[in-house]
XYZ file of C-alpha atoms in Angstrom:
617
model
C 5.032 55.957 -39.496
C 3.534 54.479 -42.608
C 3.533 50.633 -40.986
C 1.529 52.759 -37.952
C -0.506 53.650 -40.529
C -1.491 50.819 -42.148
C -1.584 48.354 -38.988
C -4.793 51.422 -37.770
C -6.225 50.704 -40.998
C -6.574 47.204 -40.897
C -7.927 47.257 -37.474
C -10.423 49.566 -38.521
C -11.054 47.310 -41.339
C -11.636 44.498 -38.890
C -13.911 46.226 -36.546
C -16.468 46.736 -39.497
C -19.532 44.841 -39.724
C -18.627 44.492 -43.501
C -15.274 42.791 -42.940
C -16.802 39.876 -41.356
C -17.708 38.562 -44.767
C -14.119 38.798 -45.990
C -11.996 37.516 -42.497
C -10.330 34.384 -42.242
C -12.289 30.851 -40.830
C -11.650 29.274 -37.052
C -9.783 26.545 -39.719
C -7.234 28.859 -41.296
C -6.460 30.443 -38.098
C -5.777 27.215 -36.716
C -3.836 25.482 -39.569
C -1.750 28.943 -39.390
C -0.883 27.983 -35.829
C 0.139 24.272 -36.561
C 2.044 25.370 -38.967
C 4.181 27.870 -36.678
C 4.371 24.908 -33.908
C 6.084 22.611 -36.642
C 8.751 26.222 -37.579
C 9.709 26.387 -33.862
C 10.610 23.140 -33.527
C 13.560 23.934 -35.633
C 14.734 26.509 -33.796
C 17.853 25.707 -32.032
C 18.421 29.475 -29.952
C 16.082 30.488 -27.130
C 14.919 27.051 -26.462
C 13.143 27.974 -23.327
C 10.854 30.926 -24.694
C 9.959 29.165 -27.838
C 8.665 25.993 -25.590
C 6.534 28.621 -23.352
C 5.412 30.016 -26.801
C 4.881 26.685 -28.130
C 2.784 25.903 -24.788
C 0.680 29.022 -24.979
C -0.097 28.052 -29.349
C -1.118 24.747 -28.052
C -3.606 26.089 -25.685
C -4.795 28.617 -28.285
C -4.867 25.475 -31.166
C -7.158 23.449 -28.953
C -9.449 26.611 -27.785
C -10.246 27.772 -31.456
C -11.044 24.029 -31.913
C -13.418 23.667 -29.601
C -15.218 26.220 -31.827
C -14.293 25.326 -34.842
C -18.007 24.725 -36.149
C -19.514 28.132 -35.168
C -20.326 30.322 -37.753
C -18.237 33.659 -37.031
C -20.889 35.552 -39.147
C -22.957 34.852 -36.114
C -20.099 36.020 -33.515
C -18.550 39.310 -34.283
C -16.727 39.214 -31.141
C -15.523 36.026 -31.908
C -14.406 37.200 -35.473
C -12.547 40.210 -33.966
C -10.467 37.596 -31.758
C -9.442 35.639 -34.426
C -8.285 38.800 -36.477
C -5.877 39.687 -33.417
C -5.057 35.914 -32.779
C -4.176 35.792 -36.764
C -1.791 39.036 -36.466
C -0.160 37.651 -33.427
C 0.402 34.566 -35.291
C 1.835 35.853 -38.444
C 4.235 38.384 -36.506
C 5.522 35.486 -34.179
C 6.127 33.277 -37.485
C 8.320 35.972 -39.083
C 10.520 36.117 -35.219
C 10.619 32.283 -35.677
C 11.957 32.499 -39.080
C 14.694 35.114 -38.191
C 15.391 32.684 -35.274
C 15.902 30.052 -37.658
C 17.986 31.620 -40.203
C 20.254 33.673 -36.971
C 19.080 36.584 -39.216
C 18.073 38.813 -36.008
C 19.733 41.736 -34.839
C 20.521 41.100 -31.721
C 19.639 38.830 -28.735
C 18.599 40.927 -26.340
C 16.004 42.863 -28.538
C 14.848 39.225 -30.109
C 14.575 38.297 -26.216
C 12.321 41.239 -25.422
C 10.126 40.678 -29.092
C 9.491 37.408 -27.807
C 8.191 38.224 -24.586
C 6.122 40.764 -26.272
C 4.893 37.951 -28.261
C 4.075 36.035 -25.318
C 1.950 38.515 -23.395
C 0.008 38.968 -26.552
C -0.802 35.123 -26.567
C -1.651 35.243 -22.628
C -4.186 38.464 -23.709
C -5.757 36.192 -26.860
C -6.282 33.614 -24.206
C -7.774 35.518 -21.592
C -10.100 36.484 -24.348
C -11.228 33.503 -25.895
C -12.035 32.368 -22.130
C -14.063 35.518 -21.850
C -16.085 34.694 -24.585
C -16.641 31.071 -23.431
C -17.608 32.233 -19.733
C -19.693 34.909 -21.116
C -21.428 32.070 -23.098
C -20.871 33.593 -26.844
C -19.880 30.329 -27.448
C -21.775 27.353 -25.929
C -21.693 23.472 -26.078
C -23.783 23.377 -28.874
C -21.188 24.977 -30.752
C -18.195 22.977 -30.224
C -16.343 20.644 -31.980
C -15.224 17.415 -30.002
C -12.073 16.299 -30.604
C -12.011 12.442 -30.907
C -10.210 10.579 -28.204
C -7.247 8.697 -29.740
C -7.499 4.952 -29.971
C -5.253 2.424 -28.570
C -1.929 2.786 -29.857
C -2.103 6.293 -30.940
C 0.432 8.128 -30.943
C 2.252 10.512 -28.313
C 1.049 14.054 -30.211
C -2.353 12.992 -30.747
C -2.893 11.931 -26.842
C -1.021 15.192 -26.224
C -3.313 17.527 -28.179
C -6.357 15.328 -27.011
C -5.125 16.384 -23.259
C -4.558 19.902 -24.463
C -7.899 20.095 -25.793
C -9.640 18.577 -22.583
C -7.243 21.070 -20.596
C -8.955 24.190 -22.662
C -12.549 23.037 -21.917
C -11.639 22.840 -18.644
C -10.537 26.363 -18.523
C -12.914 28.234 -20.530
C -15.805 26.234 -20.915
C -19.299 26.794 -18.857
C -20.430 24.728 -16.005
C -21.281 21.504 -18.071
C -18.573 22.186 -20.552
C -15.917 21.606 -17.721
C -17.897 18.137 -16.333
C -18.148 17.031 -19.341
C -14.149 17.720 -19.839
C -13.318 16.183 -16.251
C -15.605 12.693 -16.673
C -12.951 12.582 -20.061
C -9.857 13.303 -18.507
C -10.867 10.689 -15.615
C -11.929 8.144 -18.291
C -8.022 8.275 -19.958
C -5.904 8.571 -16.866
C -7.676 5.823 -15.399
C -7.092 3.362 -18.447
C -3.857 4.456 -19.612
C -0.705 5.815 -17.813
C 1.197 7.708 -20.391
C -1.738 10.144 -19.912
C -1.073 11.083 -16.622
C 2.696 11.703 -17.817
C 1.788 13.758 -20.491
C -0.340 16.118 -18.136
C 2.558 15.960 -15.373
C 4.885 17.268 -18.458
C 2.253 20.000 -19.458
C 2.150 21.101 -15.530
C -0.630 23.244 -15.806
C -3.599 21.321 -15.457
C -2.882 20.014 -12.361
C -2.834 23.721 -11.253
C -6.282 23.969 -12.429
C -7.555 20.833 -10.880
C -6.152 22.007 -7.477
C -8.478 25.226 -8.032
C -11.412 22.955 -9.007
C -11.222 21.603 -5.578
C -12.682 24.818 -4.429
C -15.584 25.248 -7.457
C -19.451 24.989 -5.695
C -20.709 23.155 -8.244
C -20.311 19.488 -6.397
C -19.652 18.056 -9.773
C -17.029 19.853 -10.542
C -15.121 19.630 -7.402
C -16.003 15.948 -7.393
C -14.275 14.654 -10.783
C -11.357 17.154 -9.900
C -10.521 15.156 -6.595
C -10.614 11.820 -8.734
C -8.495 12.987 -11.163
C -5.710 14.694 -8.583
C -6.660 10.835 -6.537
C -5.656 8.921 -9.673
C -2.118 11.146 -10.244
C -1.607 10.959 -6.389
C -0.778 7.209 -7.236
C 2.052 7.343 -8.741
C 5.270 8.331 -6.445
C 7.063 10.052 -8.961
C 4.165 12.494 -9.500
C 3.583 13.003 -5.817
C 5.712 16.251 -5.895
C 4.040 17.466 -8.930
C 0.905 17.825 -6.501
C 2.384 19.060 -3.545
C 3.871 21.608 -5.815
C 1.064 22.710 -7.423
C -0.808 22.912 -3.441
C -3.248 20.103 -3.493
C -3.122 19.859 -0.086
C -5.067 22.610 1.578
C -8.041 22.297 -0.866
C -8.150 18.863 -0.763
C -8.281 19.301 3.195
C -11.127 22.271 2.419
C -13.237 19.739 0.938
C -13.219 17.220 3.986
C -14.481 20.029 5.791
C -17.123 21.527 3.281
C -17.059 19.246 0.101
C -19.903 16.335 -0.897
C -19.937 13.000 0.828
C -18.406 11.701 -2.239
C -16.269 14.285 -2.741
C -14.369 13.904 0.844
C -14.351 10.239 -0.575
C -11.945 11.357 -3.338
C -9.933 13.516 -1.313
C -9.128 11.197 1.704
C -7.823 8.501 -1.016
C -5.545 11.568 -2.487
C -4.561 12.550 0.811
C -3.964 8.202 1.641
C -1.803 8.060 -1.073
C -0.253 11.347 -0.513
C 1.033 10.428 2.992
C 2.592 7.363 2.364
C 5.563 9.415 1.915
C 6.510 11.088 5.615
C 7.796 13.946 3.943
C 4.114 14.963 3.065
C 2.804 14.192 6.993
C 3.671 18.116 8.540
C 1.817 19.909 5.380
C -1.712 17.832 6.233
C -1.094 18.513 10.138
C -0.148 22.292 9.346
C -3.293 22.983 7.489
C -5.691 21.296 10.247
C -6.743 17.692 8.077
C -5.836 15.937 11.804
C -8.975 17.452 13.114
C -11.171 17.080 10.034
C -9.996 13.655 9.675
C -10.962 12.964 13.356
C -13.999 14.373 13.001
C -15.217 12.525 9.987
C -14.025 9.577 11.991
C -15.988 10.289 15.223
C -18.801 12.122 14.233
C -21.451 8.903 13.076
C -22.418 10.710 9.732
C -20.591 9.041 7.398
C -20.570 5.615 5.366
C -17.673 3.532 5.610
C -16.143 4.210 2.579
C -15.226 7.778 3.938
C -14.524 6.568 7.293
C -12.287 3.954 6.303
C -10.255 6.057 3.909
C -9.792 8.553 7.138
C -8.818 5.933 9.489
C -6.307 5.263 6.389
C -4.863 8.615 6.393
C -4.771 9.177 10.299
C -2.762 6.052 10.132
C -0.135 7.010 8.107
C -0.035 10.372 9.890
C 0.357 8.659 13.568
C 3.979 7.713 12.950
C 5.107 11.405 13.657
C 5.234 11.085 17.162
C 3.979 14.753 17.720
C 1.226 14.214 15.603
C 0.071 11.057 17.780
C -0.128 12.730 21.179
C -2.237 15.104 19.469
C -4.267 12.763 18.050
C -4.899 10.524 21.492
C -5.515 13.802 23.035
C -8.177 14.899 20.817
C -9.612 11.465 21.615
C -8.756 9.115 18.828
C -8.428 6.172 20.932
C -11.899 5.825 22.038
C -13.291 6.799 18.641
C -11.458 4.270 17.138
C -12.077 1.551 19.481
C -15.661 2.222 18.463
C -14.827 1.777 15.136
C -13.254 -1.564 15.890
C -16.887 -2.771 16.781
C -17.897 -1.892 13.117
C -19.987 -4.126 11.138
C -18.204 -2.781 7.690
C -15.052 -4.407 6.797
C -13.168 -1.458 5.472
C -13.328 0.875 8.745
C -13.112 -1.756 11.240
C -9.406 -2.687 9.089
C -8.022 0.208 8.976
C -9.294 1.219 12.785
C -7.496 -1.729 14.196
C -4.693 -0.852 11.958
C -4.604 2.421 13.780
C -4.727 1.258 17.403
C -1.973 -1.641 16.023
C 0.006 1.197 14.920
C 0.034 4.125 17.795
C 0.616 1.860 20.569
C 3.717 -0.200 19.027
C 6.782 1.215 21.115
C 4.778 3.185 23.506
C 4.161 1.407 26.463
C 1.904 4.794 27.891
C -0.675 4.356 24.828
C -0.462 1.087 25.249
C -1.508 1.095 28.996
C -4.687 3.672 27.757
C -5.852 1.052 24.996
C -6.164 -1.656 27.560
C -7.979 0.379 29.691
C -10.443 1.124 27.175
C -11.094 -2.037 27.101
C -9.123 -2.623 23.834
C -8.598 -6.354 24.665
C -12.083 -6.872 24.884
C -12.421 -5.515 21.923
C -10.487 -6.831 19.843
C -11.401 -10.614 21.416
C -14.811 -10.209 20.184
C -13.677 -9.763 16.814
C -12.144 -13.444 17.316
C -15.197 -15.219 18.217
C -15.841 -18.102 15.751
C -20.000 -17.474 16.412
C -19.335 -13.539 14.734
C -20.021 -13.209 11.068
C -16.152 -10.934 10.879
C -13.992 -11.925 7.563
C -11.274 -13.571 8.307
C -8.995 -10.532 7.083
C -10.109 -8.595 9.825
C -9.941 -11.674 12.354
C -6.277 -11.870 10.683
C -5.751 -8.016 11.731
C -7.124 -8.532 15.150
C -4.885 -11.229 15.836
C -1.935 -9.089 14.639
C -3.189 -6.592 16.739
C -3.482 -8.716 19.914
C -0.065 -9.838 19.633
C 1.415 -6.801 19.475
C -0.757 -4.994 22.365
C -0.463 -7.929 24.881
C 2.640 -9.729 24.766
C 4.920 -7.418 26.340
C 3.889 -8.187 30.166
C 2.529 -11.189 32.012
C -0.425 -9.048 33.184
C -2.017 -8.139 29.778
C -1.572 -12.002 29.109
C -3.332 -12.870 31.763
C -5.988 -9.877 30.850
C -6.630 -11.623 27.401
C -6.718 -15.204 28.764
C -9.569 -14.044 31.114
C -11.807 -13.128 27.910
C -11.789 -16.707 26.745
C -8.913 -16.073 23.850
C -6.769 -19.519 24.434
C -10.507 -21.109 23.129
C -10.423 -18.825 20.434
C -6.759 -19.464 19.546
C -7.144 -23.114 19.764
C -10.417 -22.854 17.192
C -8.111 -20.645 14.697
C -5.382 -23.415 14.677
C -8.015 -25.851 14.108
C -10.075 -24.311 11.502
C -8.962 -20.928 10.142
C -7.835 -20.391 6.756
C -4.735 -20.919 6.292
C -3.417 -17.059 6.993
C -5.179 -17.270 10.149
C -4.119 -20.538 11.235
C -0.356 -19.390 10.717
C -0.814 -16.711 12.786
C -2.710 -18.253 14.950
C 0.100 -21.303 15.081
C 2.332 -17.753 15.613
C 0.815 -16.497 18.837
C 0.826 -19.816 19.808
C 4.503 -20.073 19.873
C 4.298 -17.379 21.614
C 1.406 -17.790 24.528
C 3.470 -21.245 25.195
C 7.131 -19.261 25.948
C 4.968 -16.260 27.913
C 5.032 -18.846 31.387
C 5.029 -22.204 32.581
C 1.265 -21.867 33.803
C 0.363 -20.733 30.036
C 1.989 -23.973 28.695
C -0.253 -26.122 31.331
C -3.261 -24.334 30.547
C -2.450 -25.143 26.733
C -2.091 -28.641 27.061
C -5.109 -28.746 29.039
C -6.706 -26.614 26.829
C -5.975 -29.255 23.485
C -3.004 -27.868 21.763
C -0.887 -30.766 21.699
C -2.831 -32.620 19.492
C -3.396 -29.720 17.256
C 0.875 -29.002 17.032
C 1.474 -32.604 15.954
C -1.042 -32.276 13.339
C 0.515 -29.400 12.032
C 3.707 -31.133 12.095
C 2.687 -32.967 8.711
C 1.494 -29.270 7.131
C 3.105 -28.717 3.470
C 4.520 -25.749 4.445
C 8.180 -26.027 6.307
C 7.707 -22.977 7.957
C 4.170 -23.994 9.669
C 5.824 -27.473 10.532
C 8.933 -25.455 11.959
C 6.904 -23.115 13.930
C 4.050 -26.102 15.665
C 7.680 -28.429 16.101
C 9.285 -25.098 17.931
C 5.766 -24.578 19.794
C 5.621 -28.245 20.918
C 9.016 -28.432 21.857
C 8.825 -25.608 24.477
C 5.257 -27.238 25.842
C 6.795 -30.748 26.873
C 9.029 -29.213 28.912
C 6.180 -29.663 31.280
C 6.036 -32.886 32.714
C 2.089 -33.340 32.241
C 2.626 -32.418 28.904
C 4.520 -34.389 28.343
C 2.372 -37.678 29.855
C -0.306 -36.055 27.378
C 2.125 -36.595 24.478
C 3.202 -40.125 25.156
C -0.471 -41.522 26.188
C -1.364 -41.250 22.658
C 0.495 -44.671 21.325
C 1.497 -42.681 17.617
C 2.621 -39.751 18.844
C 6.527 -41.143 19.190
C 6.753 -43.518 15.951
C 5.005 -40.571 14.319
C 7.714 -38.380 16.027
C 10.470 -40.809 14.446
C 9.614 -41.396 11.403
C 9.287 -37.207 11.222
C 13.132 -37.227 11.864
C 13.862 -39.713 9.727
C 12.135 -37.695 6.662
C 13.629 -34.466 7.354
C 17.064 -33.501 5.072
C 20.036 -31.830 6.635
C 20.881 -29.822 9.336
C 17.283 -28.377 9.449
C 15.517 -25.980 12.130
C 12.920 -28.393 11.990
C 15.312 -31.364 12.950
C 16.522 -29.878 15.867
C 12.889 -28.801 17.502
C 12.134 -32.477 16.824
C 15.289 -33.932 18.514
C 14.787 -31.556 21.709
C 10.801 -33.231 21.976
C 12.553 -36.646 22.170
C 14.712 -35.330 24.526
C 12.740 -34.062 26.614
C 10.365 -37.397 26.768
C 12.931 -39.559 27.987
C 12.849 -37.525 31.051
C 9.698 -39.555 31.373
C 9.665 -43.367 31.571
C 6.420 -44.078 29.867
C 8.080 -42.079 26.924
C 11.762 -43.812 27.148
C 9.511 -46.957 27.110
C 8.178 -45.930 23.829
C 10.891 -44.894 22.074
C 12.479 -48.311 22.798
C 9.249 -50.178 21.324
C 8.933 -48.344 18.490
C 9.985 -49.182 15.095
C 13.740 -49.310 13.818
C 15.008 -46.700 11.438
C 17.064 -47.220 8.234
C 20.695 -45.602 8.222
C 21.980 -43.149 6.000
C 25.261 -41.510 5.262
C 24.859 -37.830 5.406
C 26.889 -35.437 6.607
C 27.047 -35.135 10.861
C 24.827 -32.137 12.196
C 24.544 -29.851 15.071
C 22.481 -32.612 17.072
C 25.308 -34.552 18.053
C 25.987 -32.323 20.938
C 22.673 -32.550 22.880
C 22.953 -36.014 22.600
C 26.277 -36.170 24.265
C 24.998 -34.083 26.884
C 22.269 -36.171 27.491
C 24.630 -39.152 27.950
C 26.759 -37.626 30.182
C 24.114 -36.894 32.307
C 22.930 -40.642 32.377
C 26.291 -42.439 31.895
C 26.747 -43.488 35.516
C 22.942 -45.627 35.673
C 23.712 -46.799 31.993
C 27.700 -47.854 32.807
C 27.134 -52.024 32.602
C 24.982 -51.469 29.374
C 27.611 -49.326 27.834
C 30.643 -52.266 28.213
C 27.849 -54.573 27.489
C 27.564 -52.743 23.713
C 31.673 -51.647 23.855
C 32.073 -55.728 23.721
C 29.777 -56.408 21.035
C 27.249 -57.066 23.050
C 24.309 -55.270 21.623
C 20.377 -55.660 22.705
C 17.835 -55.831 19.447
C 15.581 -52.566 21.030
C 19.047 -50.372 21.790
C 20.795 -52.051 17.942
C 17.464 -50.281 16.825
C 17.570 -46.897 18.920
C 21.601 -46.737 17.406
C 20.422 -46.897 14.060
C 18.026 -44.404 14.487
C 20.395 -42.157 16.417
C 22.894 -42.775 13.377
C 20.231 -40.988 11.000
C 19.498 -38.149 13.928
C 22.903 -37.108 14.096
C 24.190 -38.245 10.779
C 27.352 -39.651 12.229
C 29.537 -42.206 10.050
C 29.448 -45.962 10.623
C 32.916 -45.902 12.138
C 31.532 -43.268 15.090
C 28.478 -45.251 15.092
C 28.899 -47.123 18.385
C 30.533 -44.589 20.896
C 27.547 -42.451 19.943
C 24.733 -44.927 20.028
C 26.183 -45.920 23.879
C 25.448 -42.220 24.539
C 22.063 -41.340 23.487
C 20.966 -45.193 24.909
C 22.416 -43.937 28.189
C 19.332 -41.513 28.339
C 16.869 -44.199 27.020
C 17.739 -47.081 29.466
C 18.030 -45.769 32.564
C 15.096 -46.889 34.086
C 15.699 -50.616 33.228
């Protein structure tokens, strides 16, 4: 009875006027609770409630600092606050000393003090905030804490977050701007920020329910900041967790220009992972995102990050129907025809991406006149980058090269001039892919490969078969080896009087067993089917021998001799006798370096592979 009694008299004694003059500052109030945060660190029982408690001191530490420099002779209510906070304080440091010294009485009562303690702390919060909102306490009153320099360390960037955190909660309108523009400013330039506010787990709470604030500002920053957490993986949960996503989808709908800006690029990075796809469909961002996307209204920085989003959603099959049904494939053919770079990428991204495995949406994009589209994008008169000439290529390949008739549908727009310009001139991306489609227009039919040849893309090939890269001199020897298997082709290849000592002398550089090797040994080949090109390869120049290793070759040659050993017989005792020509001495050698045979197997084989050259003598 005689503790009641004295805790009513010191309240009393705190509610009066003339008490103010006496009552502790904002600074011993907070050094009280620094010092109780350093006790409970040293408390090894109740580990869990003593981190909540140590939570709720840190968010009390950083609110009494924001108003550190306000006189309290000027805010009674203020005073009064601090009085309670103090009390609070000073009982929870006696709990943590018993803690320390296992001097309590028992656990369960000590559990059920603490939580006491804990509520308390919640109520001193609630109240500080109340004087903040009710605008007691103002900017011009408080104290900003210095933002830690590089290399501070972990509890200053901590209490720097803390105090940003309590702005954000109690502060007025320009208060909590003020707080977001700094919390943007140190997530963006260092990461062990955004851990630290990850580990404190409420603030991303409270930037979920800024998404929904009026004041465009506000809601704004907020989306950057959940935008800038959003991109790192292991922090994706965090968000979902704390409900970004149905706010974030709120502010397509309603939010600022720039604010659906910073939510599409959350919700982008959000939906990389599938596992995050059904929550955006569930809470209707398909049709906002399909809107912003269709509508006209919007720049292309909003449109692009949609397209973005609506890609990643499209590979849930259910979510795709929906999204062609709604009619996403004309809105984003539209796109396609965009003069800004961003939305016409990611559009053709989108089409590339919804109609890979489905032959259906496939069938509905060509209809639409997708080819056409995507044509114009290639023609070398159109100001397009070449990353989005690079997409449409990708694009084409994958929409028309599943059927002769959508083939023939994209050689009627003029694209085999196009092509042929890429592999010419394109940088060197787009020439590879270009050199790519090539390979494949040439294996779609016999009438492509004639049309090719016709068209200039011999040439071209054996150009590219001196590129630096292996794999671009792989792919235009593959290509060129599947064009001469048509015989005007092939009289296209040999009228040029370099083509076969270049083709030669090619061989002879290339090392081992290579893919390259091979494509080149099936041209030759396939020229001596042609007598103005076994001519050749008897004029041209001899080749020196070497001693490596014998290769994969040696078997189409001895299928090409078998097939010419009855016209070549005479010539082959002829050489069997010792008996050997200059021109087929020279062929041997080379034919020794093409298959990379020893000197002892050196004649049989030479007999063979001349069997295909001389049969028209």
């Amino acid at each position: 009875m005689g503790e009641e009694k004295r805790r009513r008299e010191r309240q009393e004694e705190q509610s009066s006027p003339e008490s103010y003059a006496g009552k502790p500052s904002l600074g011993e109030a907070i050094e009280l609770i620094c010092s109780l945060i350093s006790l409970s660190h040293s408390i090894k029982v109740f580990a869990v409630k003593w981190q909540t408690i140590r939570n709720k001191l840190d968010e009390l530490n950083s609110g009494l600092t924001a108003a550190e420099n306000c006189d309290s002779g000027e805010n009674p209510v203020l005073s009064t606050v601090i009085w309670a906070i103090i009390d609070t304080v000073n009982e929870c440091y006696d709990h943590a000393r018993r803690c320390v010294d296992l001097s309590y009485s028992g656990k369960l009562l000590m559990q059920s003090d603490l939580d006491v303690l804990l509520a308390k702390f919640d109520a001193h919060i609630r109240n500080l905030s109340a004087i903040y909102q009710a605008g007691i306490l103002t900017q011009q009153f408080a104290i900003v804490v210095s933002r830690p320099g590089l290399g501070a360390c972990r509890d200053d960037m901590r209490f720097y977050v803390r105090d940003l955190q309590t702005r954000m909660k109690i502060g007025d309108t320009e208060m909590k701007r003020q707080a977001l523009v700094a919390f943007n400013e140190v997530v963006n330039e260092d990461d062990k920020y955004v851990k630290i506010v990850v580990e404190i787990g409420d603030i991303i709470s409270l930037l979920a329910t800024f998404l929904d604030s009026l004041e465009m500002e506000i809601q704004e920053e907020s989306a950057k900041a959940i935008s800038v957490i959003a991109g790192f993986d292991m922090y994706k949960s965090a968000l979902i967790g704390a409900g970004v996503i149905a706010p974030l989808i709120r502010v397509l709908e309603c939010g600022s220009e720039l604010g659906k800006e910073g939510a599409a690029r959350c919700l982008q990075k959000l939906t990389e992972n599938s596992d995050n796809v059904w929550s955006i469909s569930a809470h209707g961002g398909v049709t906002a995102l399909l809107k912003i996307c269709s509508s006209g209204n919007y720049k292309g920085e909003l449109v692009g990050l949609a397209c973005g989003v609506l890609k990643n959603l499209a590979g849930v099959e259910e979510i795709k129907r929906f999204m062609v049904e709604e009619g996403a494939i004309t809105a984003f053919l539209k796109l396609a025809r965009s003069k800004d770079e961003s939305v016409q990428i990611n559009s053709i991204e989108f089409l590339q991406s919804i109609v890979y495995g489905d032959e259906s949406i496939r069938q509905m994009v060509i209809r639409e006149g997708g080819i056409r589209v995507l044509v114009r994008i290639l023609d070398p008169n159109s100001s397009f980058s070449s990353k989005t000439r690079e997409r449409a290529l990708r694009a084409i390949e994958t929409l028309c090269f599943s059927s002769l008739g959508t083939i023939n549908i994209l050689l009627s727009h003029g694209f085999m001039d196009q092509l042929l310009f890429f592999l010419r001139n394109g940088e060197v991306l787009v020439q590879e892919l270009a050199l790519k489609v090539s390979f494949r227009l040439c294996g779609s039919s016999e009438e492509a490969k004639k049309s090719m040849g016709d068209a200039g893309f011999i040439p071209e090939l054996i150009r590219l078969l001196h590129a630096k890269s292996f794999e671009i001199r792989e792919m235009a020897a593959e290509a060129l080896s599947s064009m001469v298997l048509v015989s005007r082709n092939r009289r296209k290849l040999v009228q040029e009087d370099g083509n076969i000592g270049m083709l030669l002398q090619l061989l002879e550089s290339e090392e081992g067993n290579s893919g390259n090797r091979k494509f080149l040994l099936s041209i030759l080949m396939s020229l001596t089917s042609c007598n103005s090109g076994r001519k050749k390869i008897v004029n041209s120049g001899s080749c020196p021998q070497t001693d490596s290793e014998p290769c994969s070759v040696e078997s189409g040659i001895l299928e090409c001799a078998k097939r010419r050993r009855s016209a070549f017989h005479q010539r082959s005792l002829q050489v069997q006798n010792g008996v050997v020509p200059h021109s087929i001495n020279a062929l041997s050698r080379c034919m020794l370096l093409i298959t990379g045979l020893g000197k002892d197997m050196y004649l049989g084989h030479a007999v063979g592979f001349n069997a295909a050259i001389f049969t028209f003598q």
